[in-house]
C-alpha cells in the first residue's frame, strides 16, 4: 500500500539524514526492516523481525563503525526501497539478498576483528 511505502521511505530518509549520527542511523535501519515485515503482510516475517529487533540493533551497531559503512548500508537499503516502491518483487528479492550477503560479510569481519583484538 502507498502508506507502507511512505513509512519505508521515511525510514530511508532518516538513515540518509543520520549517516553521521550512527545511533540514530541504527534505529532507522532497524525500523526499515520492521516496516518491510509489516508491509509484506506476512505475519510470520513480521513477528520474526519483532522478536529479533534487539539482535538486529546489536548486529547493526557492531557493523556500523563509521560514515563510510553507513553510506554503503544506506545505498543497499535504497536499492531495496526502490524495488518495493516500483512493486518489482524480483528486484526487491535480489536487492535484499545482496544486502544480507554484504551485511553478513561485514558482521563476520567485525567479529573477526573483535576476536583477534589484543586482550580478548
CSV table of C-alpha atoms in Angstrom, one decimal, residues 2-55:
chain,number,residue,atom,x,y,z
A,2,UNK,CA,1.1,3.6,-0.6
A,3,UNK,CA,1.2,4.3,3.2
A,4,UNK,CA,3.6,1.4,3.7
A,5,UNK,CA,5.9,2.7,1.0
A,6,UNK,CA,5.7,6.2,2.6
A,7,UNK,CA,6.7,4.8,6.0
A,8,UNK,CA,9.5,2.8,4.4
A,9,UNK,CA,10.6,6.0,2.6
A,10,UNK,CA,10.6,7.9,5.9
A,11,UNK,CA,12.9,5.3,7.5
A,12,UNK,CA,15.2,5.6,4.5
A,13,UNK,CA,15.2,9.4,4.7
A,14,UNK,CA,16.1,9.2,8.4
A,15,UNK,CA,19.0,6.9,7.5
A,16,UNK,CA,20.2,9.4,4.9
A,17,UNK,CA,19.9,12.3,7.3
A,18,UNK,CA,21.8,10.5,10.1
A,19,UNK,CA,24.8,8.9,8.3
A,20,UNK,CA,26.9,11.0,10.7
A,21,UNK,CA,24.9,10.1,13.8
A,22,UNK,CA,25.3,6.3,14.0
A,23,UNK,CA,22.9,5.9,16.9
A,24,UNK,CA,20.0,7.4,15.0
A,25,UNK,CA,21.1,5.7,11.8
A,26,UNK,CA,21.0,2.3,13.5
A,27,UNK,CA,17.5,3.0,14.8
A,28,UNK,CA,16.3,4.0,11.4
A,29,UNK,CA,17.9,0.9,9.9
A,30,UNK,CA,16.2,-1.4,12.4
A,31,UNK,CA,12.8,0.4,11.7
A,32,UNK,CA,13.3,0.0,7.9
A,33,UNK,CA,13.5,-3.8,8.4
A,34,UNK,CA,10.5,-3.8,10.7
A,35,UNK,CA,8.5,-1.8,8.2
A,36,UNK,CA,9.3,-4.3,5.5
A,37,UNK,CA,8.0,-7.0,7.7
A,38,UNK,CA,4.8,-5.1,8.4
A,39,UNK,CA,4.2,-4.0,4.8
A,40,UNK,CA,4.8,-7.6,3.5
A,41,UNK,CA,1.6,-8.7,5.2
A,42,UNK,CA,3.4,-11.8,6.2
A,43,UNK,CA,2.6,-12.4,9.9
A,44,UNK,CA,5.5,-14.9,10.4
A,45,UNK,CA,8.0,-12.4,8.9
A,46,UNK,CA,6.6,-9.5,10.9
A,47,UNK,CA,6.7,-11.5,14.2
A,48,UNK,CA,10.2,-12.8,13.5
A,49,UNK,CA,11.5,-9.3,12.9
A,50,UNK,CA,9.8,-8.1,16.0
A,51,UNK,CA,11.3,-10.9,18.0
A,52,UNK,CA,14.8,-10.3,16.8
A,53,UNK,CA,14.7,-6.5,16.8
A,54,UNK,CA,17.2,-6.3,19.7
A,55,UNK,CA,19.5,-8.6,17.8
